Short mmCIF file of C-alpha atoms in Angstrom, two decimals:
data_model
loop_
_atom_site.label_atom_id
_atom_site.label_comp_id
_atom_site.label_asym_id
_atom_site.label_seq_id
_atom_site.Cartn_x
_atom_site.Cartn_y
_atom_site.Cartn_z
CA MET A 1 -4.21 -122.32 -44.12
CA ALA A 2 -2.79 -119.31 -45.98
CA GLU A 3 0.16 -121.42 -47.08
CA ALA A 4 -2.12 -124.20 -48.30
CA LEU A 5 -4.17 -121.70 -50.28
CA ALA A 6 -1.14 -120.03 -51.83
CA ARG A 7 0.47 -123.35 -52.78
CA GLY A 8 -2.82 -124.59 -54.20
CA PHE A 9 -3.37 -121.46 -56.29
CA ILE A 10 0.14 -121.80 -57.74
CA ALA A 11 -0.05 -125.58 -58.27
CA LYS A 12 -3.25 -125.28 -60.29
CA GLY A 13 -1.94 -122.32 -62.24
CA VAL A 14 -4.57 -119.75 -61.27
CA LEU A 15 -1.81 -117.57 -59.90
CA GLN A 16 1.92 -117.38 -60.32
CA ALA A 17 4.16 -117.27 -57.27
CA GLY A 18 5.26 -113.76 -58.20
CA ASP A 19 1.65 -112.59 -57.99
CA ILE A 20 1.57 -113.38 -54.29
CA THR A 21 2.82 -111.13 -51.48
CA ALA A 22 2.62 -112.12 -47.82
CA ASN A 23 3.31 -110.60 -44.44
CA ASP A 24 3.42 -112.29 -41.05
CA PRO A 25 4.78 -111.32 -37.63
CA SER A 26 7.05 -114.38 -37.85
CA ALA A 27 10.07 -114.18 -40.15
CA ASP A 28 10.01 -117.99 -40.46
CA ARG A 29 6.55 -117.93 -41.96
CA LYS A 30 7.68 -115.33 -44.48
CA LYS A 31 10.65 -117.52 -45.39
CA VAL A 32 8.22 -120.36 -46.12
CA PHE A 33 6.40 -118.17 -48.61
CA GLN A 34 9.67 -117.10 -50.18
CA SER A 35 10.68 -120.75 -50.45
CA PHE A 36 8.05 -121.25 -53.13
CA ASP A 37 8.94 -117.94 -54.80
CA ALA A 38 6.18 -115.75 -53.38
CA ASN A 39 7.13 -112.26 -52.20
CA ALA A 40 7.55 -111.29 -48.56
CA ALA A 41 6.45 -107.83 -47.40
CA SER A 42 7.56 -106.03 -44.26
CA SER A 43 4.16 -104.62 -43.38
CA ASN A 44 0.46 -105.23 -43.91
CA VAL A 45 0.23 -101.88 -45.71
CA GLU A 46 2.90 -103.06 -48.14
CA VAL A 47 0.86 -106.20 -48.87
CA VAL A 48 -2.22 -104.09 -49.61
CA GLU A 49 -0.34 -101.69 -51.85
CA ASN A 50 1.03 -104.58 -53.92
CA SER A 51 -2.26 -106.43 -54.24
CA ASP A 52 -5.71 -106.30 -55.80
CA ILE A 53 -7.12 -109.17 -53.76
CA VAL A 54 -6.20 -109.08 -50.07
CA PHE A 55 -6.57 -112.31 -48.08
CA LEU A 56 -7.08 -111.88 -44.34
CA ALA A 57 -5.76 -115.07 -42.85
CA VAL A 58 -5.10 -113.86 -39.31
CA LYS A 59 -6.74 -115.23 -36.17
CA PRO A 60 -10.26 -113.84 -35.62
CA GLN A 61 -9.19 -111.53 -32.77
CA PHE A 62 -6.72 -109.75 -35.07
CA VAL A 63 -9.05 -109.26 -38.02
CA GLN A 64 -10.52 -105.92 -37.01
CA PRO A 65 -7.25 -104.39 -35.78
CA VAL A 66 -5.49 -105.36 -39.03
CA LEU A 67 -8.32 -103.98 -41.17
CA LYS A 68 -8.25 -100.71 -39.28
CA GLU A 69 -4.48 -100.59 -39.77
CA VAL A 70 -4.74 -100.82 -43.58
CA ARG A 71 -8.11 -99.10 -44.00
CA GLU A 72 -6.74 -95.94 -45.56
CA HIS A 73 -4.82 -97.84 -48.18
CA LEU A 74 -7.82 -99.84 -49.40
CA THR A 75 -9.07 -98.32 -52.67
CA ASP A 76 -11.87 -99.27 -55.00
CA ARG A 77 -9.57 -101.69 -56.85
CA HIS A 78 -9.22 -103.82 -53.71
CA THR A 79 -11.25 -106.90 -52.80
CA VAL A 80 -10.79 -108.07 -49.21
CA VAL A 81 -11.30 -111.81 -48.66
CA SER A 82 -11.64 -112.92 -45.04
CA ILE A 83 -11.36 -116.57 -44.11
CA ALA A 84 -11.58 -115.87 -40.36
CA ALA A 85 -14.14 -118.03 -38.60
CA GLY A 86 -16.98 -116.18 -36.99
CA LYS A 87 -16.14 -112.66 -38.22
CA THR A 88 -19.34 -111.33 -39.75
CA LEU A 89 -19.56 -109.10 -42.79
CA SER A 90 -20.81 -106.25 -40.63
CA SER A 91 -17.79 -106.52 -38.32
CA LEU A 92 -15.48 -106.60 -41.36
CA LEU A 93 -17.17 -103.59 -42.95
CA GLU A 94 -17.11 -101.69 -39.70
CA ALA A 95 -13.33 -102.07 -39.52
CA ALA A 96 -12.58 -101.63 -43.21
CA GLY A 97 -15.18 -99.05 -44.17
CA GLY A 98 -18.68 -99.65 -45.50
CA ASP A 99 -17.75 -98.75 -49.06
CA LYS A 100 -15.19 -101.54 -49.42
CA ARG A 101 -15.54 -104.78 -51.38
CA ILE A 102 -15.58 -107.63 -48.86
CA VAL A 103 -16.00 -111.35 -49.44
CA ARG A 104 -16.34 -113.67 -46.45
CA VAL A 105 -15.30 -117.26 -47.10
CA MET A 106 -15.73 -120.28 -44.89
CA PRO A 107 -13.25 -122.93 -45.99
CA ASN A 108 -12.81 -126.25 -44.21
CA THR A 109 -9.85 -128.28 -43.00
CA PRO A 110 -9.25 -130.33 -46.18
CA CYS A 111 -8.09 -127.03 -47.69
CA LEU A 112 -4.78 -128.28 -46.33
CA VAL A 113 -4.77 -131.03 -48.97
CA GLY A 114 -6.28 -128.88 -51.71
CA GLU A 115 -9.80 -130.26 -51.42
CA THR A 116 -11.81 -127.71 -49.49
CA ALA A 117 -15.61 -127.51 -49.39
CA SER A 118 -16.29 -123.83 -48.86
CA ALA A 119 -18.93 -121.12 -49.05
CA MET A 120 -18.71 -117.37 -49.71
CA CYS A 121 -20.94 -114.40 -49.11
CA LEU A 122 -20.55 -110.88 -50.45
CA GLY A 123 -20.58 -107.65 -48.44
CA GLY A 124 -20.21 -103.91 -48.92
CA ARG A 125 -19.58 -103.06 -52.58
CA ALA A 126 -18.44 -106.59 -53.52
CA ASN A 127 -19.91 -107.51 -56.91
CA GLU A 128 -20.29 -110.38 -59.38
CA GLU A 129 -16.72 -109.85 -60.58
CA ASP A 130 -15.43 -110.37 -57.03
CA ALA A 131 -17.55 -113.51 -56.67
CA GLU A 132 -16.14 -114.83 -59.95
CA ALA A 133 -12.55 -114.10 -58.89
CA VAL A 134 -12.99 -115.83 -55.53
CA ARG A 135 -14.78 -118.74 -57.21
CA LYS A 136 -11.92 -119.17 -59.65
CA LEU A 137 -9.36 -119.11 -56.84
CA PHE A 138 -11.15 -121.53 -54.55
CA SER A 139 -11.99 -123.90 -57.39
CA ALA A 140 -8.26 -124.51 -57.58
CA VAL A 141 -8.27 -125.87 -54.03
CA GLY A 142 -11.65 -127.61 -53.97
CA ARG A 143 -15.17 -126.37 -54.37
CA ILE A 144 -17.04 -123.22 -53.33
CA VAL A 145 -20.72 -122.25 -53.28
CA GLN A 146 -22.20 -118.79 -52.76
CA VAL A 147 -24.81 -118.29 -50.02
CA ASP A 148 -26.44 -115.57 -47.96
CA GLU A 149 -24.54 -114.90 -44.76
CA LYS A 150 -27.41 -116.20 -42.65
CA LEU A 151 -26.75 -119.71 -44.00
CA LEU A 152 -23.13 -119.85 -42.83
CA SER A 153 -24.10 -121.67 -39.61
CA ALA A 154 -25.59 -124.42 -41.74
CA VAL A 155 -22.40 -124.49 -43.81
CA THR A 156 -20.47 -124.84 -40.56
CA GLY A 157 -22.68 -127.73 -39.47
CA LEU A 158 -22.14 -129.54 -42.76
CA SER A 159 -18.77 -128.79 -44.29
CA GLY A 160 -17.11 -127.07 -41.35
CA SER A 161 -17.72 -129.96 -39.00
CA GLY A 162 -18.32 -132.63 -41.63
CA PRO A 163 -14.75 -133.88 -41.95
CA ALA A 164 -14.90 -135.23 -38.39
CA TYR A 165 -18.05 -137.21 -39.22
CA VAL A 166 -16.20 -138.69 -42.18
CA PHE A 167 -13.16 -139.58 -40.06
CA LEU A 168 -15.57 -141.47 -37.78
CA VAL A 169 -17.10 -143.26 -40.76
CA ILE A 170 -13.70 -144.23 -42.16
CA GLU A 171 -12.53 -145.57 -38.82
CA ALA A 172 -15.75 -147.55 -38.39
CA LEU A 173 -15.53 -149.01 -41.91
CA ALA A 174 -11.96 -150.03 -41.17
CA ASP A 175 -13.14 -151.62 -37.91
CA GLY A 176 -15.73 -153.51 -39.94
CA GLY A 177 -12.98 -154.70 -42.26
CA VAL A 178 -10.91 -155.86 -39.31
CA ARG A 179 -14.02 -157.56 -37.88
CA ALA A 180 -14.34 -159.41 -41.17
CA GLY A 181 -10.71 -160.50 -41.10
CA LEU A 182 -8.57 -157.82 -42.74
CA PRO A 183 -5.32 -156.58 -41.24
CA ARG A 184 -5.71 -153.05 -39.88
CA ASP A 185 -3.48 -151.24 -42.35
CA ILE A 186 -5.21 -152.78 -45.37
CA ALA A 187 -8.62 -152.06 -43.83
CA VAL A 188 -7.87 -148.35 -43.31
CA ALA A 189 -6.37 -147.94 -46.77
CA LEU A 190 -9.36 -149.61 -48.45
CA ALA A 191 -11.83 -147.68 -46.29
CA ALA A 192 -10.29 -144.28 -47.07
CA GLN A 193 -9.90 -145.03 -50.77
CA THR A 194 -13.47 -146.34 -51.01
CA VAL A 195 -14.86 -143.21 -49.37
CA LEU A 196 -12.78 -140.97 -51.64
CA GLY A 197 -13.68 -142.82 -54.81
CA SER A 198 -17.38 -142.91 -53.99
CA ALA A 199 -17.55 -139.20 -53.18
CA LYS A 200 -15.76 -138.51 -56.46
CA MET A 201 -18.41 -140.54 -58.28
CA VAL A 202 -21.09 -138.23 -56.89
CA LEU A 203 -19.07 -135.12 -57.78
CA ASP A 204 -17.97 -136.26 -61.24
CA THR A 205 -21.19 -137.86 -62.47
CA GLY A 206 -23.54 -135.27 -60.98
CA LYS A 207 -25.95 -138.16 -60.37
CA HIS A 208 -28.21 -138.32 -57.35
CA PRO A 209 -26.56 -140.45 -54.62
CA GLY A 210 -29.77 -142.48 -54.38
CA LEU A 211 -29.54 -143.30 -58.07
CA LEU A 212 -25.87 -144.28 -57.70
CA LYS A 213 -26.86 -146.51 -54.80
CA ASP A 214 -29.47 -148.18 -57.02
CA MET A 215 -26.82 -148.82 -59.64
CA VAL A 216 -24.54 -150.70 -57.27
CA THR A 217 -27.06 -152.78 -55.32
CA SER A 218 -27.65 -155.95 -57.31
CA PRO A 219 -30.50 -158.28 -56.29
CA GLY A 220 -29.74 -160.37 -53.22
CA GLY A 221 -26.15 -159.26 -53.37
CA THR A 222 -23.56 -158.29 -50.82
CA THR A 223 -24.10 -154.55 -51.11
CA ILE A 224 -27.80 -154.46 -50.35
CA ALA A 225 -27.13 -156.77 -47.40
CA GLY A 226 -24.64 -154.30 -45.93
CA TYR A 227 -26.83 -151.32 -46.83
CA HIS A 228 -29.76 -152.87 -44.97
CA GLU A 229 -27.72 -152.81 -41.76
CA LEU A 230 -27.20 -149.06 -42.13
CA GLU A 231 -30.90 -148.42 -42.55
CA LYS A 232 -31.73 -150.71 -39.62
CA GLY A 233 -29.22 -148.75 -37.56
CA GLY A 234 -30.77 -145.38 -38.37
CA VAL A 235 -27.54 -144.00 -39.76
CA ARG A 236 -29.31 -141.45 -41.94
CA ALA A 237 -31.05 -139.88 -38.95
CA GLY A 238 -27.79 -139.86 -37.02
CA LEU A 239 -26.10 -137.88 -39.78
CA ILE A 240 -29.01 -135.46 -40.16
CA ASN A 241 -29.01 -134.90 -36.40
CA ALA A 242 -25.26 -134.30 -36.43
CA VAL A 243 -25.53 -131.56 -39.05
CA LEU A 244 -28.48 -129.93 -37.27
CA ALA A 245 -26.86 -130.06 -33.84
CA ALA A 246 -23.61 -128.58 -35.14
CA THR A 247 -25.57 -125.86 -36.96
CA GLN A 248 -27.41 -124.99 -33.77
CA ARG A 249 -24.12 -124.80 -31.86
CA ALA A 250 -22.70 -122.54 -34.57
CA ASP A 251 -25.69 -120.23 -34.14
CA GLU A 252 -25.15 -120.17 -30.37
CA LEU A 253 -21.46 -119.37 -30.76
CA SER A 254 -22.09 -116.58 -33.24
CA LYS A 255 -24.28 -114.83 -30.72
CA LEU A 256 -21.67 -114.83 -27.97
CA MET B 30 11.19 -146.61 -90.49
CA GLU B 31 11.02 -150.36 -90.00
CA ALA B 32 7.96 -151.71 -88.21
CA ALA B 33 10.06 -153.39 -85.56
CA ALA B 34 11.99 -150.20 -84.84
CA GLN B 35 8.73 -148.27 -84.65
CA GLN B 36 7.36 -150.75 -82.17
CA GLU B 37 10.50 -150.48 -80.09
CA LEU B 38 10.20 -146.69 -80.06
CA ALA B 39 6.55 -146.89 -79.09
CA ALA B 40 7.37 -149.22 -76.24
CA GLN B 41 10.14 -146.93 -75.05
CA ALA B 42 7.84 -143.89 -75.16
CA GLN B 43 5.93 -145.40 -72.23
CA PRO B 44 8.67 -146.55 -69.88
CA SER B 45 6.16 -147.08 -67.12
CA GLY B 46 3.72 -148.88 -69.41
CA LEU B 47 3.12 -152.58 -69.88
CA ARG B 48 3.86 -154.16 -73.25
CA GLU B 49 1.41 -156.96 -72.58
CA ARG B 50 -1.87 -156.93 -74.46
CA ILE B 51 -4.82 -156.73 -72.11
CA GLY B 52 -8.24 -158.20 -72.87
CA PHE B 53 -11.38 -157.52 -70.85
CA VAL B 54 -14.13 -160.10 -70.62
CA GLY B 55 -17.14 -157.98 -69.75
CA ALA B 56 -16.75 -154.23 -69.78
CA GLY B 57 -19.53 -152.66 -67.77
CA GLN B 58 -18.99 -149.47 -65.84
CA MET B 59 -16.10 -150.87 -63.87
CA GLY B 60 -14.41 -152.33 -66.94
CA GLU B 61 -14.87 -149.16 -68.95
CA ALA B 62 -13.50 -147.05 -66.11
CA LEU B 63 -10.44 -149.29 -65.91
CA ILE B 64 -9.88 -149.19 -69.67
CA ARG B 65 -10.09 -145.40 -69.70
CA GLY B 66 -7.85 -145.23 -66.67
CA PHE B 67 -5.22 -147.51 -68.18
CA ILE B 68 -5.12 -145.42 -71.36
CA GLN B 69 -5.08 -142.09 -69.54
CA SER B 70 -2.35 -143.11 -67.14
CA GLY B 71 -0.21 -144.45 -69.96
CA VAL B 72 0.17 -147.87 -68.36
CA SER B 73 -1.35 -149.26 -71.57
CA THR B 74 -2.53 -147.99 -74.95
CA ALA B 75 -5.74 -148.40 -76.93
CA ALA B 76 -3.81 -150.55 -79.42
CA ASN B 77 -2.95 -153.00 -76.64
CA LEU B 78 -6.47 -153.20 -75.19
CA SER B 79 -9.47 -155.24 -76.24
CA ALA B 80 -12.83 -156.23 -74.82
CA SER B 81 -15.34 -159.02 -75.30
CA VAL B 82 -18.80 -157.72 -74.51
CA ARG B 83 -22.33 -159.00 -74.88
CA SER B 84 -24.57 -156.14 -75.92
CA GLU B 85 -24.26 -154.09 -79.09
CA GLU B 86 -24.54 -150.95 -77.01
CA ARG B 87 -21.47 -151.88 -74.96
CA GLN B 88 -19.64 -152.91 -78.14
CA ARG B 89 -20.26 -149.45 -79.57
CA ALA B 90 -19.10 -147.85 -76.33
CA MET B 91 -15.89 -149.90 -76.44
CA GLN B 92 -15.30 -149.07 -80.10
CA GLN B 93 -15.53 -145.38 -79.17
CA LEU B 94 -12.56 -145.88 -76.90
CA GLY B 95 -10.49 -147.04 -79.87
CA ILE B 96 -9.90 -150.56 -78.59
CA GLN B 97 -10.48 -153.86 -80.36
CA VAL B 98 -13.91 -155.37 -79.73
CA PHE B 99 -14.95 -159.01 -79.77
CA GLY B 100 -18.42 -160.46 -79.42
CA ASN B 101 -19.90 -162.37 -76.51
CA ALA B 102 -17.25 -164.62 -74.95
CA LEU B 103 -19.87 -167.36 -74.47
CA LEU B 104 -20.77 -167.25 -78.17
CA GLY B 105 -17.35 -167.50 -79.79
CA GLY B 106 -15.64 -164.29 -78.71
CA ALA B 107 -13.46 -166.13 -76.17
CA GLU B 108 -11.04 -167.62 -78.70
CA ALA B 109 -10.34 -164.30 -80.44
CA LEU B 110 -9.90 -162.50 -77.13
CA CYS B 111 -7.48 -165.09 -75.75
CA GLU B 112 -5.46 -164.98 -78.93
CA ALA B 113 -5.26 -161.17 -78.81
CA SER B 114 -4.32 -160.95 -75.12
CA ASP B 115 -1.58 -161.78 -72.65
CA ILE B 116 -3.44 -160.49 -69.60
CA ILE B 117 -7.16 -161.20 -69.29
CA VAL B 118 -9.27 -159.13 -66.90
CA LEU B 119 -12.56 -160.68 -65.86
CA GLY B 120 -15.17 -158.00 -65.24
CA VAL B 121 -18.34 -160.04 -65.34
CA LYS B 122 -20.97 -160.52 -62.66
CA PRO B 123 -20.18 -163.37 -60.24
CA GLN B 124 -22.95 -165.60 -61.59
CA TYR B 125 -21.30 -165.72 -65.02
CA LEU B 126 -17.77 -166.43 -63.86
CA ASP B 127 -17.98 -170.22 -64.10
CA SER B 128 -19.34 -170.31 -67.64
CA ILE B 129 -16.89 -167.63 -68.77
CA LEU B 130 -13.92 -169.55 -67.40
CA GLU B 131 -15.16 -172.67 -69.14
CA ALA B 132 -15.39 -170.79 -72.43
CA LEU B 133 -11.88 -169.40 -72.00
CA ARG B 134 -10.15 -172.57 -70.80
CA PRO B 135 -9.52 -174.28 -74.19
CA HIS B 136 -7.82 -171.14 -75.48
CA LEU B 137 -5.63 -170.32 -72.52
CA GLY B 138 -1.89 -170.84 -72.67
CA ALA B 139 1.08 -170.56 -70.37
CA ARG B 140 1.50 -166.88 -71.21
CA HIS B 141 -1.95 -165.90 -69.99
CA LEU B 142 -2.40 -164.07 -66.70
CA ILE B 143 -6.00 -163.91 -65.46
CA ILE B 144 -7.12 -161.15 -63.15
CA SER B 145 -10.54 -161.19 -61.59
CA ILE B 146 -11.72 -157.83 -60.34
CA ALA B 147 -14.00 -157.06 -57.43
CA ALA B 148 -16.44 -154.20 -57.88
CA GLY B 149 -15.83 -151.01 -56.03
CA ALA B 150 -13.63 -148.01 -55.88
CA ALA B 151 -10.59 -149.92 -54.72
CA SER B 152 -9.02 -152.98 -56.30
CA ALA B 153 -7.78 -156.06 -54.58
CA TYR B 154 -6.32 -158.79 -56.74
CA VAL B 155 -5.40 -162.30 -55.86
CA LEU B 156 -2.34 -164.25 -56.86
CA GLY B 157 -3.70 -167.62 -57.89
CA ASN B 158 -1.86 -170.88 -57.45
CA HIS B 159 0.20 -170.59 -60.64
CA ALA B 160 0.71 -166.87 -60.79
CA THR B 161 4.28 -165.72 -60.37
CA LEU B 162 5.75 -162.77 -58.56
CA GLU B 163 6.21 -161.12 -61.93
CA ASP B 164 2.50 -161.56 -62.60
CA GLY B 165 1.82 -159.87 -59.29
CA GLU B 166 4.00 -156.95 -60.30
CA LYS B 167 2.17 -156.58 -63.61
CA ALA B 168 -1.21 -156.62 -61.91
CA TYR B 169 0.04 -154.08 -59.37
CA ALA B 170 1.31 -151.79 -62.15
CA LEU B 171 -2.06 -151.96 -63.87
CA PHE B 172 -4.26 -151.29 -60.91
CA SER B 173 -2.09 -148.78 -59.11
CA SER B 174 -2.15 -146.69 -62.29
CA VAL B 175 -5.85 -146.10 -61.74
CA GLY B 176 -6.00 -145.67 -58.00
CA LEU B 177 -5.12 -148.15 -55.42
CA ALA B 178 -3.89 -151.68 -55.63
CA ILE B 179 -3.45 -153.77 -52.54
CA PRO B 180 -2.35 -157.39 -52.78
CA VAL B 181 -4.39 -159.53 -50.42
CA GLU B 182 -4.63 -163.20 -49.76
CA GLU B 183 -7.55 -165.12 -51.22
CA ARG B 184 -9.11 -165.78 -47.85
CA MET B 185 -9.54 -162.00 -47.38
CA MET B 186 -11.57 -161.48 -50.54
CA ASP B 187 -14.98 -161.71 -48.83
CA ALA B 188 -13.92 -159.05 -46.34
CA VAL B 189 -12.63 -156.87 -49.17
CA THR B 190 -15.98 -157.28 -50.93
CA GLY B 191 -17.84 -156.32 -47.77
CA LEU B 192 -15.72 -153.22 -47.28
CA SER B 193 -14.60 -151.73 -50.56
CA GLY B 194 -16.78 -153.75 -52.91
CA SER B 195 -19.99 -152.76 -51.16
CA GLY B 196 -18.67 -149.62 -49.50
CA PRO B 197 -19.68 -147.15 -52.21
CA ALA B 198 -23.36 -147.70 -51.41
CA TYR B 199 -22.72 -146.87 -47.75
CA VAL B 200 -20.96 -143.67 -48.81
CA PHE B 201 -23.81 -142.68 -51.15
CA LEU B 202 -26.20 -143.08 -48.20
CA ALA B 203 -23.98 -140.93 -45.99
CA ILE B 204 -23.66 -138.17 -48.59
CA GLU B 205 -27.40 -138.07 -49.14
CA ALA B 206 -28.07 -137.95 -45.40
CA LEU B 207 -25.51 -135.16 -44.84
CA ALA B 208 -27.18 -133.17 -47.61
CA ASP B 209 -30.57 -133.83 -46.02
CA GLY B 210 -29.24 -132.48 -42.74
CA ALA B 211 -28.02 -129.31 -44.42
CA VAL B 212 -31.37 -128.89 -46.19
CA ALA B 213 -33.05 -129.25 -42.80
CA ALA B 214 -30.73 -126.46 -41.59
CA GLY B 215 -31.79 -124.20 -44.45
CA LEU B 216 -29.40 -124.78 -47.34
CA PRO B 217 -30.81 -125.25 -50.86
CA ARG B 218 -30.54 -128.87 -52.04
CA ASP B 219 -28.01 -128.34 -54.83
CA LYS B 220 -25.54 -126.50 -52.60
CA ALA B 221 -26.10 -128.96 -49.77
CA LEU B 222 -25.27 -131.89 -52.04
CA ALA B 223 -22.20 -130.21 -53.55
CA LEU B 224 -20.83 -129.36 -50.09
CA ALA B 225 -21.67 -132.80 -48.71
CA ALA B 226 -19.92 -134.70 -51.49
CA GLN B 227 -16.92 -132.36 -51.46
CA THR B 228 -16.62 -132.60 -47.65
CA VAL B 229 -16.58 -136.39 -47.82
CA SER B 230 -14.03 -136.35 -50.62
CA GLY B 231 -11.77 -133.85 -48.84
CA ALA B 232 -11.88 -135.68 -45.52
CA ALA B 233 -10.96 -139.01 -47.14
CA ARG B 234 -8.10 -137.27 -48.86
CA MET B 235 -6.83 -136.04 -45.51
CA VAL B 236 -6.58 -139.61 -44.24
CA LEU B 237 -4.68 -140.55 -47.39
CA GLU B 238 -2.50 -137.44 -47.82
CA ALA B 239 -2.27 -135.35 -44.64
CA ALA B 240 1.00 -136.97 -43.63
CA GLY B 241 2.58 -135.82 -46.89
CA ASP B 242 4.63 -138.98 -47.34
CA ASN B 243 2.20 -141.59 -48.67
CA SER B 244 1.53 -142.91 -45.18
CA LEU B 245 -1.98 -142.87 -43.78
CA THR B 246 -3.00 -140.61 -40.90
CA HIS B 247 -5.16 -142.32 -38.27
CA PRO B 248 -8.72 -141.01 -38.69
CA ALA B 249 -9.11 -140.67 -34.91
CA VAL B 250 -6.00 -138.48 -34.73
CA LEU B 251 -7.50 -136.25 -37.41
CA LYS B 252 -10.81 -136.20 -35.56
CA ASP B 253 -9.05 -135.05 -32.38
CA LYS B 254 -7.37 -132.23 -34.31
CA VAL B 255 -10.65 -130.77 -35.55
CA THR B 256 -12.80 -131.05 -32.44
CA SER B 257 -12.25 -127.88 -30.43
CA PRO B 258 -13.67 -127.66 -26.88
CA ALA B 259 -17.45 -127.20 -26.86
CA GLY B 260 -17.31 -126.34 -30.53
CA THR B 261 -19.68 -127.22 -33.32
CA THR B 262 -17.82 -130.32 -34.45
CA ILE B 263 -17.79 -132.23 -31.17
CA VAL B 264 -21.51 -131.48 -30.80
CA GLY B 265 -22.21 -133.04 -34.20
CA LEU B 266 -19.95 -135.98 -33.46
CA ALA B 267 -21.77 -136.66 -30.18
CA GLU B 268 -24.98 -137.13 -32.19
CA LEU B 269 -23.30 -139.75 -34.37
CA GLU B 270 -22.05 -141.63 -31.35
CA SER B 271 -25.48 -141.45 -29.65
CA ALA B 272 -27.02 -142.91 -32.74
CA GLY B 273 -24.56 -145.80 -32.80
CA VAL B 274 -23.37 -145.05 -36.31
CA ARG B 275 -20.05 -146.82 -35.80
CA GLY B 276 -21.76 -150.07 -34.83
CA ALA B 277 -24.07 -149.92 -37.81
CA LEU B 278 -21.11 -149.48 -40.18
CA ILE B 279 -19.25 -152.41 -38.63
CA ARG B 280 -22.37 -154.57 -38.98
CA ALA B 281 -22.78 -153.44 -42.59
CA VAL B 282 -19.28 -154.54 -43.58
CA LYS B 283 -19.65 -157.82 -41.71
CA ALA B 284 -23.08 -158.55 -43.22
CA ALA B 285 -21.84 -157.88 -46.74
CA ALA B 286 -18.74 -160.03 -46.16
CA ARG B 287 -20.93 -162.84 -44.84
CA ARG B 288 -23.20 -162.59 -47.88
CA SER B 289 -20.14 -162.71 -50.12
CA GLU B 290 -19.03 -165.88 -48.38
CA GLU B 291 -22.50 -167.42 -48.85
CA MET B 292 -22.45 -166.56 -52.54
CA GLY B 293 -18.92 -167.86 -53.07
#
């Protein structure tokens, strides 16, 4: 994930490779960062001293120990950005110090291909400037919205878990194509490209999906015939239930 | 500099571009998107593009793109368009195809390549009886410059219509429903919609790009990778399976393909 973010920031020009410093217990991972001209550090403290924005991309169980390790070196110029799942702002502030600028970000898996849907919330002394900086960075690898921390379970239910729902949809569309006579490989390619292109239409035009649907359903045509099957099948309710159920599970897990 | 030399230079400046002049009969949203895409990708230039459109409003829109504009093909525009084009792209609604082809026929010559486009985010083109392999390559160059081009056999066109022709409407429904779910969970509408659309876009991109070598990754393999034991994702997925969403999508594609067959 950290690699995908770094590569994405560089590819879109929001950062230069030389602006990035990384540390990892594994020398191989550091070599990967050096391979695209980012700097390798030999300690977490060294990363902090050479940075203004510090990304915490360690596994959740290491977040607090690492923050405690670098706590004394965090000054008021530093913004700490945590992408660790499930680590709340209060747990981050407890480890880093309540006067620090913390931003918690929930990215999702497509970050790996530079198309994340993510949400951020601010903690401690984090301000509008921090939000702007994080927004600018994450806009290079997808999209980000700002929410109150209490809505992160809902974000999990939608964009955290959402990619799996979409994989299901793409596979089913491809199955439909095969049912209608297409070879499998053509069916999957068309299904994936159709889903991508349609989502881009919503994002690029800013139009309501219902309005876009109206625009492509001509009277007595093929599209409204297919669409009817989805409504008959209660697909909308299935998707709503999926998001709600995943949100509820996220709430349960956060209380553990 | 001599006009011929200038032309030669211009042609060389776009090594990946087609020299053929391309004329659009009908340029609604799909046609306009293709024209813009062809210009932006460099596979063609405004000077080599033209369109024959019915309404004045569409004529103005086409003029704004810097391409040559002819009037309604059924009212005399056909001759001028055929004369000004080597490749003709038909972007009219199915019910007009017959009369359009009749209007074009007297003005078509051996050099003309006709491409009929199906609506939707993806393009599938058909090599007709007299089209050559070279024609196929030209069509592929055009359509792959704006997204995806997959050559299919004519007998598959109804299935393609049912899937990628009609597919966008299914995706719009899914995005709206995902946003509704997030609103039910407490997110404000605008953020719910932005996240929903972006999630769908990103996930599709993973199928297309996760392998890193232009090969597709099986959606079920990706699904396995993101469903951790008793996590949030598998819980959501179980709801989709309970609701029979897969079956409904298969029926949707089949129903649309059947309707396409009826209409053909």
